[in-house]
Amino acid sequence: MPTTLRICTCLCSLFLSFFATSQNFQEALQKAHDAQNPNTSLEFLRSVESELPVVDDSSRVQFYLGLGIAYGQLGVNDSSLIYLDQAEEIAQKNSSDRPLIDVWNTKGLVYMATGNFDQSLDYYQKALKIAELRDDQESKTLAIRIIGNAAGVFYQIGDLSSAIDYMNRAIEFSKKIGLSHGLGVSYLRMAILYKDLDSLSQSIKHLETSNQLLEEEQDTIMLLYSKNTLGGIYQKRRQYLKALQEFKESENLAVSISNTEDIVFAKASIADLYLNIGQHQLAEQNAREVLTLATTNQLTDRISQAHDILYRIYHDQGHYQEALTHRNDYITIKDSISNVEVKSKIAELEAKYEAQKKEAEIERLTLENSLHEANLARNRTALIATIAGGLLLIILLVVFFVLRHKKHQAEKEAQELQLEALKKRLFEIQTDKPSVNLLGDLDGLNKKLHNDLTEREFEILKLSLESKTNGEIAEELYISVSTVKFHLRNTYSKLGVNNRKEALDYVAKKA
């Protein structure tokens, strides 16, 4: 297979592998988001945790956010905040505003659950500051929800006046952006606040507006809750017929979405209202239906409520035997509920203890992981320093040998230039004095030497100074090159020089 084709094949395989991993990761995130049970969410998230190193930062933010939400729903708040911190760090690094809104809103909810209301409000304010400035509808919808959450903080600390101020802010913001659903939910929350203030008229006014908006938006769940609240207020004000109407509408809504718990709640409320207006037959009929549905679906509280209503019906009618039977059943169930509650509290304490152990283990593993990462970073730094030092040494050696080579080259070129200068000088001398022989005669030269040259040595020196090679001299004198070299060595020794260049310099100076 050609190299280019192999490379393309590898790249395609890597791309397909990455695409499959990314798609699998996104599917797990969506399943975790849609799951109603936080433990199920954790299972989906943990199943793709090994793929974290190969997904993008946006997916990592959603992964850690999902863990933070799930642990928050389970009440394991320390773990929740650890993962939310990781999501926040990645989102801030990438300047991702939209994920930051979700992270800070979730942190606000976690801190609110732990009773740290100041921290909770700080995070809500940070989230709102971004959400209210963004143009997309999703962020604006989330802004209204955050305002409602902030109102919930004030509600929990008993500052209902501030809670109402925030809900008014949510209402005005919903009107401004034309968000009917957000407006309906905001009016519902406002109604609950006024109900707690015993301002029932104001509460009813907001609930009626909420009902109208939620009906238009076809939000059955919130509408059902709104009607139950309104029915409860009418019942508290002894406006039984209006209350009856609201609970009947609530029952119809619950039936339309097959919500058994809300059906049973509505029927129980209807039975109680019929009892209050003296329609015992209808009260008994609804109470019996509540008892059947609650027993089938194991709704213990509603079973107890049904027995209590039946007891009061039979007591009012003078049927004391039946009344006593239901009273005993009511007490038995209440005792059972009390035992269950005790066991539940014990189980809750055990769960909290296990959660603390898990949190301690998570903290230990987090610290170990941080230490491991620090060691890896230190080792990487040392390795980089070693490699950098090695590279620097290699560079210095290369520079040294290059400079040395250039120096030798420069010296060689200088010698050649000097030789050329001597030859030029010799030529000039010969040109200026054409009748004068540079060497003169043998006797004249020997007078300047301690050791006389032979005729053959003089002859070879003369030819060499005429720039003839050893081969050319040998050919001209009919001798071998070795003999030429032998005579030149003797000549150089007698002149006190080492080579032809120095000999030429010597002769030029003596001329």
Short mmCIF file of C-alpha atoms in Angstrom, two decimals:
data_model
loop_
_atom_site.label_atom_id
_atom_site.label_comp_id
_atom_site.label_asym_id
_atom_site.label_seq_id
_atom_site.Cartn_x
_atom_site.Cartn_y
_atom_site.Cartn_z
CA MET A 1 0.00 0.00 0.00
CA PRO A 2 1.49 3.44 -0.90
CA THR A 3 2.54 5.63 2.04
CA THR A 4 0.00 8.36 1.21
CA LEU A 5 -2.83 5.83 1.11
CA ARG A 6 -1.76 4.35 4.47
CA ILE A 7 -1.69 7.80 6.06
CA CYS A 8 -5.17 8.62 4.71
CA THR A 9 -6.50 5.29 5.97
CA CYS A 10 -5.06 5.93 9.45
CA LEU A 11 -6.50 9.44 9.54
CA CYS A 12 -9.93 8.18 8.47
CA SER A 13 -9.81 5.47 11.16
CA LEU A 14 -8.86 8.01 13.81
CA PHE A 15 -11.63 10.37 12.69
CA LEU A 16 -14.26 7.63 12.73
CA SER A 17 -13.05 6.46 16.14
CA PHE A 18 -13.22 10.00 17.52
CA PHE A 19 -16.65 10.57 15.98
CA ALA A 20 -17.99 7.34 17.48
CA THR A 21 -16.54 8.23 20.89
CA SER A 22 -17.97 11.75 20.77
CA GLN A 23 -21.41 10.48 19.71
CA ASN A 24 -21.44 7.84 22.46
CA PHE A 25 -20.40 10.46 25.02
CA GLN A 26 -23.14 12.89 23.94
CA GLU A 27 -25.78 10.15 24.08
CA ALA A 28 -24.72 9.28 27.65
CA LEU A 29 -24.89 12.97 28.65
CA GLN A 30 -28.42 13.25 27.22
CA LYS A 31 -29.58 10.07 28.97
CA ALA A 32 -28.13 11.33 32.25
CA HIS A 33 -29.93 14.66 31.76
CA ASP A 34 -33.26 12.97 31.01
CA ALA A 35 -33.08 10.41 33.84
CA GLN A 36 -35.42 11.10 36.76
CA ASN A 37 -33.31 9.11 39.22
CA PRO A 38 -29.93 10.72 40.11
CA ASN A 39 -28.38 7.28 40.65
CA THR A 40 -29.33 6.40 37.07
CA SER A 41 -27.75 9.67 35.90
CA LEU A 42 -24.53 8.73 37.68
CA GLU A 43 -24.51 5.29 36.01
CA PHE A 44 -24.73 6.86 32.54
CA LEU A 45 -22.02 9.40 33.33
CA ARG A 46 -19.63 6.90 34.90
CA SER A 47 -20.02 4.59 31.89
CA VAL A 48 -18.26 7.14 29.65
CA GLU A 49 -15.83 8.62 32.18
CA SER A 50 -12.88 6.90 30.48
CA GLU A 51 -13.60 8.90 27.30
CA LEU A 52 -13.05 12.28 29.03
CA PRO A 53 -9.47 12.75 27.71
CA VAL A 54 -10.62 12.64 24.05
CA VAL A 55 -13.73 14.84 24.16
CA ASP A 56 -13.84 18.62 23.85
CA ASP A 57 -14.04 21.08 26.74
CA SER A 58 -17.74 21.76 26.16
CA SER A 59 -18.53 18.07 26.69
CA ARG A 60 -16.32 17.94 29.78
CA VAL A 61 -18.20 20.88 31.29
CA GLN A 62 -21.52 19.09 30.72
CA PHE A 63 -20.08 15.88 32.22
CA TYR A 64 -18.92 17.53 35.45
CA LEU A 65 -22.10 19.62 35.61
CA GLY A 66 -24.14 16.41 35.34
CA LEU A 67 -22.17 14.85 38.21
CA GLY A 68 -22.65 17.99 40.29
CA ILE A 69 -26.42 17.98 39.72
CA ALA A 70 -26.77 14.26 40.46
CA TYR A 71 -24.79 14.40 43.70
CA GLY A 72 -26.68 17.54 44.68
CA GLN A 73 -29.99 15.71 44.18
CA LEU A 74 -28.66 12.87 46.37
CA GLY A 75 -27.71 15.38 49.08
CA VAL A 76 -23.99 14.61 48.78
CA ASN A 77 -23.21 18.30 48.63
CA ASP A 78 -19.41 18.20 49.10
CA SER A 79 -19.00 15.91 46.12
CA SER A 80 -21.46 18.02 44.15
CA LEU A 81 -19.39 21.17 44.73
CA ILE A 82 -16.13 19.40 43.81
CA TYR A 83 -17.49 18.51 40.36
CA LEU A 84 -19.18 21.87 39.91
CA ASP A 85 -15.82 23.54 40.64
CA GLN A 86 -14.24 21.48 37.86
CA ALA A 87 -17.01 22.42 35.43
CA GLU A 88 -16.66 26.09 36.42
CA GLU A 89 -12.87 26.04 35.88
CA ILE A 90 -13.16 24.64 32.33
CA ALA A 91 -16.03 27.00 31.41
CA GLN A 92 -14.12 30.05 32.67
CA LYS A 93 -10.95 28.97 30.84
CA ASN A 94 -12.89 28.86 27.58
CA SER A 95 -15.00 31.96 28.35
CA SER A 96 -18.18 29.86 27.91
CA ASP A 97 -20.99 32.03 29.28
CA ARG A 98 -23.92 29.66 28.75
CA PRO A 99 -22.44 26.71 30.72
CA LEU A 100 -21.36 29.13 33.48
CA ILE A 101 -25.00 30.17 33.98
CA ASP A 102 -25.97 26.51 34.56
CA VAL A 103 -22.99 25.87 36.86
CA TRP A 104 -23.57 28.96 39.02
CA ASN A 105 -27.33 28.35 39.21
CA THR A 106 -26.67 24.76 40.35
CA LYS A 107 -24.11 25.96 42.90
CA GLY A 108 -26.73 28.38 44.20
CA LEU A 109 -29.15 25.48 44.67
CA VAL A 110 -26.54 23.34 46.47
CA TYR A 111 -25.55 26.14 48.84
CA MET A 112 -29.24 26.88 49.47
CA ALA A 113 -29.76 23.21 50.38
CA THR A 114 -26.88 23.39 52.87
CA GLY A 115 -28.25 26.56 54.45
CA ASN A 116 -25.39 28.71 53.16
CA PHE A 117 -27.76 31.40 51.89
CA ASP A 118 -25.18 34.17 51.39
CA GLN A 119 -23.11 31.96 49.07
CA SER A 120 -26.27 30.85 47.33
CA LEU A 121 -27.34 34.41 46.58
CA ASP A 122 -23.82 35.32 45.39
CA TYR A 123 -23.92 32.59 42.76
CA TYR A 124 -27.47 33.46 41.69
CA GLN A 125 -26.39 37.08 41.20
CA LYS A 126 -23.34 36.03 39.13
CA ALA A 127 -25.51 33.78 36.95
CA LEU A 128 -28.17 36.49 36.51
CA LYS A 129 -25.56 39.07 35.49
CA ILE A 130 -24.72 36.96 32.43
CA ALA A 131 -28.16 35.46 31.70
CA GLU A 132 -29.97 38.82 31.58
CA LEU A 133 -27.48 40.19 29.03
CA ARG A 134 -27.71 37.28 26.59
CA ASP A 135 -30.12 37.44 23.66
CA ASP A 136 -31.06 33.76 23.32
CA GLN A 137 -34.46 32.71 24.66
CA GLU A 138 -33.02 29.79 26.61
CA SER A 139 -30.81 32.07 28.72
CA LYS A 140 -33.66 34.50 29.35
CA THR A 141 -35.92 31.64 30.44
CA LEU A 142 -33.18 30.44 32.77
CA ALA A 143 -32.79 33.98 34.14
CA ILE A 144 -36.43 33.95 35.25
CA ARG A 145 -35.90 30.59 36.93
CA ILE A 146 -32.81 31.91 38.74
CA ILE A 147 -34.74 34.94 39.98
CA GLY A 148 -37.35 32.53 41.32
CA ASN A 149 -34.60 30.48 43.02
CA ALA A 150 -33.22 33.64 44.63
CA ALA A 151 -36.74 34.43 45.87
CA GLY A 152 -36.75 30.92 47.35
CA VAL A 153 -33.68 31.81 49.44
CA PHE A 154 -35.47 34.78 50.97
CA TYR A 155 -38.55 32.60 51.47
CA GLN A 156 -36.49 30.09 53.47
CA ILE A 157 -34.94 32.73 55.71
CA GLY A 158 -38.35 34.25 56.34
CA ASP A 159 -37.75 37.47 54.42
CA LEU A 160 -41.01 37.29 52.48
CA SER A 161 -40.86 40.98 51.55
CA SER A 162 -37.56 40.47 49.64
CA ALA A 163 -38.94 37.26 48.14
CA ILE A 164 -41.94 39.21 46.79
CA ASP A 165 -39.58 41.87 45.38
CA TYR A 166 -37.70 39.20 43.48
CA MET A 167 -40.89 37.61 42.16
CA ASN A 168 -42.06 41.04 40.95
CA ARG A 169 -38.71 41.30 39.16
CA ALA A 170 -39.34 37.89 37.55
CA ILE A 171 -42.83 38.96 36.48
CA GLU A 172 -41.57 42.20 34.92
CA PHE A 173 -38.75 40.37 33.12
CA SER A 174 -41.20 37.75 31.80
CA LYS A 175 -43.47 40.50 30.48
CA LYS A 176 -40.53 42.30 28.89
CA ILE A 177 -39.40 39.28 26.86
CA GLY A 178 -42.95 38.01 26.26
CA LEU A 179 -42.50 34.69 28.04
CA SER A 180 -45.99 33.54 29.00
CA HIS A 181 -44.91 30.31 30.67
CA GLY A 182 -42.33 32.05 32.87
CA LEU A 183 -44.97 34.62 33.74
CA GLY A 184 -47.45 31.91 34.73
CA VAL A 185 -44.95 30.15 37.01
CA SER A 186 -43.90 33.48 38.53
CA TYR A 187 -47.52 34.36 39.38
CA LEU A 188 -47.91 30.92 40.96
CA ARG A 189 -44.85 31.47 43.17
CA MET A 190 -46.09 34.92 44.08
CA ALA A 191 -49.45 33.42 45.10
CA ILE A 192 -47.71 30.97 47.45
CA LEU A 193 -45.85 33.85 49.09
CA TYR A 194 -49.06 35.82 49.66
CA LYS A 195 -50.74 32.67 50.98
CA ASP A 196 -48.02 32.36 53.64
CA LEU A 197 -48.61 36.01 54.50
CA ASP A 198 -52.32 35.20 54.89
CA SER A 199 -53.06 37.70 52.12
CA LEU A 200 -55.48 35.25 50.61
CA SER A 201 -57.19 37.76 48.30
CA GLN A 202 -53.85 38.68 46.74
CA SER A 203 -52.95 35.01 46.52
CA ILE A 204 -56.22 34.18 44.74
CA LYS A 205 -55.71 37.07 42.31
CA HIS A 206 -52.25 35.79 41.32
CA LEU A 207 -53.46 32.18 41.10
CA GLU A 208 -56.29 33.10 38.75
CA THR A 209 -53.81 34.90 36.48
CA SER A 210 -51.42 31.94 36.75
CA ASN A 211 -54.17 29.48 35.82
CA GLN A 212 -55.08 31.46 32.72
CA LEU A 213 -51.46 31.69 31.50
CA LEU A 214 -50.63 28.05 32.25
CA GLU A 215 -53.79 26.90 30.46
CA GLU A 216 -52.70 28.86 27.38
CA GLU A 217 -49.23 27.28 27.60
CA GLN A 218 -50.77 23.83 28.23
CA ASP A 219 -48.41 23.16 31.12
CA THR A 220 -50.52 20.52 32.83
CA ILE A 221 -48.17 19.85 35.76
CA MET A 222 -47.85 23.47 36.87
CA LEU A 223 -51.53 24.15 36.17
CA LEU A 224 -52.48 21.17 38.30
CA TYR A 225 -50.33 22.50 41.16
CA SER A 226 -51.83 25.98 40.75
CA LYS A 227 -55.39 24.65 40.93
CA ASN A 228 -54.60 22.56 44.01
CA THR A 229 -53.19 25.66 45.71
CA LEU A 230 -56.23 27.74 44.73
CA GLY A 231 -58.57 24.98 45.91
CA GLY A 232 -56.77 24.86 49.26
CA ILE A 233 -57.16 28.61 49.71
CA TYR A 234 -60.89 28.49 48.91
CA GLN A 235 -61.27 25.62 51.36
CA LYS A 236 -59.41 27.62 54.04
CA ARG A 237 -61.83 30.52 53.43
CA ARG A 238 -64.75 28.07 53.64
CA GLN A 239 -65.70 28.77 50.03
CA TYR A 240 -66.37 25.07 49.57
CA LEU A 241 -68.12 25.17 46.20
CA LYS A 242 -65.30 27.16 44.57
CA ALA A 243 -62.78 24.86 46.21
CA LEU A 244 -64.73 21.85 44.92
CA GLN A 245 -64.63 23.22 41.38
CA GLU A 246 -60.84 23.74 41.50
CA PHE A 247 -60.15 20.24 42.87
CA LYS A 248 -62.43 18.64 40.27
CA GLU A 249 -60.53 20.46 37.51
CA SER A 250 -57.29 19.33 39.18
CA GLU A 251 -58.55 15.72 39.15
CA ASN A 252 -59.39 15.95 35.43
CA LEU A 253 -55.90 17.27 34.69
CA ALA A 254 -54.29 14.50 36.73
CA VAL A 255 -56.38 11.88 34.87
CA SER A 256 -55.31 13.37 31.51
CA ILE A 257 -51.65 12.71 32.32
CA SER A 258 -52.30 9.49 34.31
CA ASN A 259 -50.75 10.95 37.45
CA THR A 260 -52.10 8.61 40.13
CA GLU A 261 -50.78 10.52 43.14
CA ASP A 262 -52.45 13.74 42.06
CA ILE A 263 -55.65 11.90 41.20
CA VAL A 264 -55.77 10.44 44.72
CA PHE A 265 -54.92 13.83 46.28
CA ALA A 266 -57.72 15.56 44.35
CA LYS A 267 -60.27 12.84 45.19
CA ALA A 268 -59.35 13.01 48.89
CA SER A 269 -59.76 16.80 48.84
CA ILE A 270 -63.13 16.42 47.05
CA ALA A 271 -64.30 13.83 49.60
CA ASP A 272 -63.36 16.16 52.45
CA LEU A 273 -65.24 19.06 50.80
CA TYR A 274 -68.40 16.97 50.29
CA LEU A 275 -68.21 16.04 53.97
CA ASN A 276 -67.95 19.74 54.90
CA ILE A 277 -71.08 20.62 52.90
CA GLY A 278 -73.02 17.63 54.31
CA GLN A 279 -73.17 15.49 51.14
CA HIS A 280 -72.18 12.27 52.92
CA GLN A 281 -73.02 9.91 50.08
CA LEU A 282 -70.71 11.69 47.61
CA ALA A 283 -68.08 12.06 50.32
CA GLU A 284 -68.19 8.31 51.04
CA GLN A 285 -68.08 7.47 47.33
CA ASN A 286 -64.92 9.55 46.79
CA ALA A 287 -63.33 8.34 50.02
CA ARG A 288 -63.86 4.72 48.97
CA GLU A 289 -62.23 5.47 45.59
CA VAL A 290 -59.28 7.08 47.40
CA LEU A 291 -58.94 4.02 49.64
CA THR A 292 -58.94 1.65 46.64
CA LEU A 293 -56.45 3.67 44.56
CA ALA A 294 -54.18 4.42 47.52
CA THR A 295 -54.11 0.78 48.61
CA THR A 296 -53.36 -0.40 45.07
CA ASN A 297 -50.52 2.10 44.70
CA GLN A 298 -49.27 1.80 48.30
CA LEU A 299 -49.85 5.48 49.10
CA THR A 300 -49.89 5.09 52.88
CA ASP A 301 -50.64 8.72 53.74
CA ARG A 302 -53.71 8.74 51.48
CA ILE A 303 -54.92 5.40 52.89
CA SER A 304 -54.77 6.98 56.34
CA GLN A 305 -56.58 10.08 55.06
CA ALA A 306 -59.34 7.96 53.47
CA HIS A 307 -59.94 6.07 56.76
CA ASP A 308 -60.09 9.39 58.63
CA ILE A 309 -62.70 10.79 56.21
CA LEU A 310 -64.77 7.60 56.41
CA TYR A 311 -64.56 7.69 60.21
CA ARG A 312 -65.91 11.26 60.26
CA ILE A 313 -68.67 10.40 57.73
CA TYR A 314 -69.92 7.40 59.76
CA HIS A 315 -69.57 9.29 63.02
CA ASP A 316 -71.73 12.15 61.68
CA GLN A 317 -74.33 9.61 60.53
CA GLY A 318 -74.35 7.80 63.88
CA HIS A 319 -72.89 4.60 62.46
CA TYR A 320 -70.47 4.18 65.34
CA GLN A 321 -69.42 0.60 64.64
CA GLU A 322 -68.23 1.47 61.13
CA ALA A 323 -66.74 4.68 62.49
CA LEU A 324 -64.77 2.74 65.12
CA THR A 325 -63.46 0.28 62.51
CA HIS A 326 -62.09 3.10 60.34
CA ARG A 327 -60.76 4.92 63.38
CA ASN A 328 -58.80 1.83 64.42
CA ASP A 329 -57.51 1.38 60.86
CA TYR A 330 -56.48 5.04 60.85
CA ILE A 331 -54.57 4.67 64.15
CA THR A 332 -52.90 1.43 63.01
CA ILE A 333 -51.67 3.05 59.82
CA LYS A 334 -50.51 6.15 61.69
CA ASP A 335 -48.51 3.95 64.07
CA SER A 336 -47.10 2.10 61.08
CA ILE A 337 -46.18 5.39 59.43
CA SER A 338 -44.54 6.51 62.67
CA ASN A 339 -42.45 3.30 62.75
CA VAL A 340 -41.57 3.72 59.12
CA GLU A 341 -40.53 7.30 59.79
CA VAL A 342 -38.30 6.17 62.64
CA LYS A 343 -36.74 3.51 60.44
CA SER A 344 -36.45 6.05 57.64
CA LYS A 345 -34.58 8.43 59.94
CA ILE A 346 -32.25 5.62 60.98
CA ALA A 347 -31.71 4.72 57.31
CA GLU A 348 -31.14 8.40 56.53
CA LEU A 349 -28.49 8.61 59.25
CA GLU A 350 -26.84 5.46 57.92
CA ALA A 351 -26.95 6.87 54.40
CA LYS A 352 -25.40 10.13 55.59
CA TYR A 353 -22.67 8.16 57.37
CA GLU A 354 -21.97 6.18 54.19
CA ALA A 355 -22.05 9.40 52.20
CA GLN A 356 -19.49 10.95 54.54
CA LYS A 357 -17.27 7.90 54.12
CA LYS A 358 -17.60 8.16 50.36
CA GLU A 359 -16.89 11.88 50.45
CA ALA A 360 -13.79 11.24 52.55
CA GLU A 361 -12.68 8.58 50.07
CA ILE A 362 -13.35 10.95 47.16
CA GLU A 363 -11.34 13.66 48.91
CA ARG A 364 -8.48 11.22 49.54
CA LEU A 365 -8.49 10.07 45.93
CA THR A 366 -8.68 13.69 44.76
CA LEU A 367 -5.63 14.57 46.87
CA GLU A 368 -3.76 11.49 45.63
CA ASN A 369 -4.64 12.42 42.06
CA SER A 370 -3.44 15.99 42.64
CA LEU A 371 -0.18 14.66 44.11
CA HIS A 372 0.24 12.27 41.18
CA GLU A 373 -0.37 15.09 38.71
CA ALA A 374 2.14 17.28 40.58
CA ASN A 375 4.76 14.48 40.37
CA LEU A 376 4.05 14.03 36.70
CA ALA A 377 4.40 17.76 36.15
CA ARG A 378 7.70 17.79 38.06
CA ASN A 379 9.00 14.80 36.07
CA ARG A 380 7.92 16.44 32.83
CA THR A 381 9.71 19.63 33.84
CA ALA A 382 12.90 17.68 34.66
CA LEU A 383 12.69 15.78 31.36
CA ILE A 384 12.14 18.99 29.41
CA ALA A 385 15.10 20.59 31.20
CA THR A 386 17.31 17.58 30.37
CA ILE A 387 16.25 17.60 26.73
CA ALA A 388 16.74 21.37 26.53
CA GLY A 389 20.21 21.03 28.10
CA GLY A 390 21.13 18.28 25.64
CA LEU A 391 19.91 20.32 22.70
CA LEU A 392 21.83 23.36 23.93
CA LEU A 393 25.02 21.29 24.25
CA ILE A 394 24.57 19.93 20.73
CA ILE A 395 23.99 23.44 19.41
CA LEU A 396 27.13 24.71 21.18
CA LEU A 397 29.20 21.84 19.75
CA VAL A 398 27.88 22.48 16.27
CA VAL A 399 28.65 26.20 16.61
CA PHE A 400 32.16 25.37 17.93
CA PHE A 401 33.02 23.06 15.01
CA VAL A 402 31.52 25.43 12.47
CA LEU A 403 33.58 28.32 13.84
CA ARG A 404 36.68 26.12 13.97
CA HIS A 405 36.17 25.07 10.38
CA LYS A 406 35.67 28.68 9.34
CA LYS A 407 38.86 29.65 11.18
CA HIS A 408 40.88 26.97 9.40
CA GLN A 409 39.33 28.00 6.11
CA ALA A 410 40.23 31.64 6.79
CA GLU A 411 43.81 30.71 7.66
CA LYS A 412 44.12 28.67 4.50
CA GLU A 413 42.72 31.51 2.41
CA ALA A 414 45.11 33.94 4.13
CA GLN A 415 48.07 31.69 3.31
CA GLU A 416 46.97 31.45 -0.29
CA LEU A 417 46.60 35.22 -0.48
CA GLN A 418 50.05 35.67 1.02
CA LEU A 419 51.53 33.24 -1.51
CA GLU A 420 49.80 35.05 -4.32
CA ALA A 421 51.19 38.33 -2.98
CA LEU A 422 54.72 36.91 -2.96
CA LYS A 423 54.31 35.59 -6.47
CA LYS A 424 53.04 38.99 -7.54
CA ARG A 425 56.03 40.65 -5.88
CA LEU A 426 58.36 38.23 -7.60
CA PHE A 427 56.71 38.95 -10.91
CA GLU A 428 57.00 42.69 -10.32
CA ILE A 429 60.69 42.35 -9.48
CA GLN A 430 61.30 40.28 -12.57
CA THR A 431 59.34 42.79 -14.65
CA ASP A 432 61.12 45.80 -13.19
CA LYS A 433 64.59 44.15 -13.59
CA PRO A 434 64.33 41.99 -16.69
CA SER A 435 68.11 41.69 -17.03
CA VAL A 436 68.64 40.62 -13.47
CA ASN A 437 68.17 36.98 -12.45
CA LEU A 438 66.24 36.86 -9.11
CA LEU A 439 68.43 34.06 -7.78
CA GLY A 440 71.55 35.34 -9.42
CA ASP A 441 74.14 32.71 -9.91
CA LEU A 442 74.94 29.75 -7.72
CA ASP A 443 78.09 31.27 -6.30
CA GLY A 444 76.32 34.48 -5.35
CA LEU A 445 73.62 32.58 -3.52
CA ASN A 446 76.02 30.26 -1.75
CA LYS A 447 77.87 33.25 -0.33
CA LYS A 448 74.70 34.05 1.61
CA LEU A 449 74.34 30.50 2.96
CA HIS A 450 76.17 28.53 5.57
CA ASN A 451 75.76 25.32 3.54
CA ASP A 452 76.29 25.60 -0.18
CA LEU A 453 73.72 24.37 -2.66
CA THR A 454 74.73 21.90 -5.33
CA GLU A 455 74.12 22.73 -8.95
CA ARG A 456 71.20 20.28 -9.07
CA GLU A 457 69.64 21.77 -5.92
CA PHE A 458 70.04 25.30 -7.33
CA GLU A 459 68.53 24.23 -10.64
CA ILE A 460 65.50 22.55 -8.96
CA LEU A 461 64.99 25.57 -6.64
CA LYS A 462 64.96 27.91 -9.58
CA LEU A 463 62.37 25.84 -11.43
CA SER A 464 60.20 25.56 -8.32
CA LEU A 465 60.26 29.33 -7.88
CA GLU A 466 58.91 29.61 -11.40
CA SER A 467 55.73 27.92 -10.04
CA LYS A 468 56.45 24.60 -11.70
CA THR A 469 55.15 21.52 -10.01
CA ASN A 470 57.34 18.69 -8.83
CA GLY A 471 56.11 16.60 -11.74
CA GLU A 472 56.95 19.30 -14.26
CA ILE A 473 60.44 19.72 -12.78
CA ALA A 474 61.05 15.97 -12.88
CA GLU A 475 59.93 15.80 -16.49
CA GLU A 476 62.08 18.74 -17.54
CA LEU A 477 65.24 17.40 -15.80
CA TYR A 478 64.59 13.76 -16.68
CA ILE A 479 64.55 12.66 -13.04
CA SER A 480 61.95 11.13 -10.76
CA VAL A 481 59.50 13.10 -8.60
CA SER A 482 61.05 11.48 -5.51
CA THR A 483 64.43 12.86 -6.50
CA VAL A 484 62.91 16.33 -6.92
CA LYS A 485 61.39 16.11 -3.46
CA PHE A 486 64.71 14.90 -2.03
CA HIS A 487 66.63 17.86 -3.46
CA LEU A 488 63.94 20.33 -2.38
CA ARG A 489 64.10 19.05 1.20
CA ASN A 490 67.88 19.52 1.25
CA THR A 491 67.50 22.96 -0.32
CA TYR A 492 64.85 24.07 2.18
CA SER A 493 67.10 22.90 5.02
CA LYS A 494 70.08 24.87 3.71
CA LEU A 495 67.92 27.99 3.21
CA GLY A 496 66.36 27.61 6.67
CA VAL A 497 62.79 27.36 5.38
CA ASN A 498 60.08 24.71 5.49
CA ASN A 499 58.27 24.97 2.19
CA ARG A 500 58.16 26.54 -1.25
CA LYS A 501 56.24 29.57 0.01
CA GLU A 502 58.87 30.37 2.62
CA ALA A 503 61.61 29.76 0.03
CA LEU A 504 59.98 32.23 -2.30
CA ASP A 505 59.74 34.74 0.55
CA TYR A 506 63.41 34.19 1.36
CA VAL A 507 64.55 34.73 -2.22
CA ALA A 508 62.33 37.81 -2.61
CA LYS A 509 63.83 39.39 0.47
CA LYS A 510 67.39 38.66 -0.70
CA ALA A 511 66.76 40.06 -4.18
#
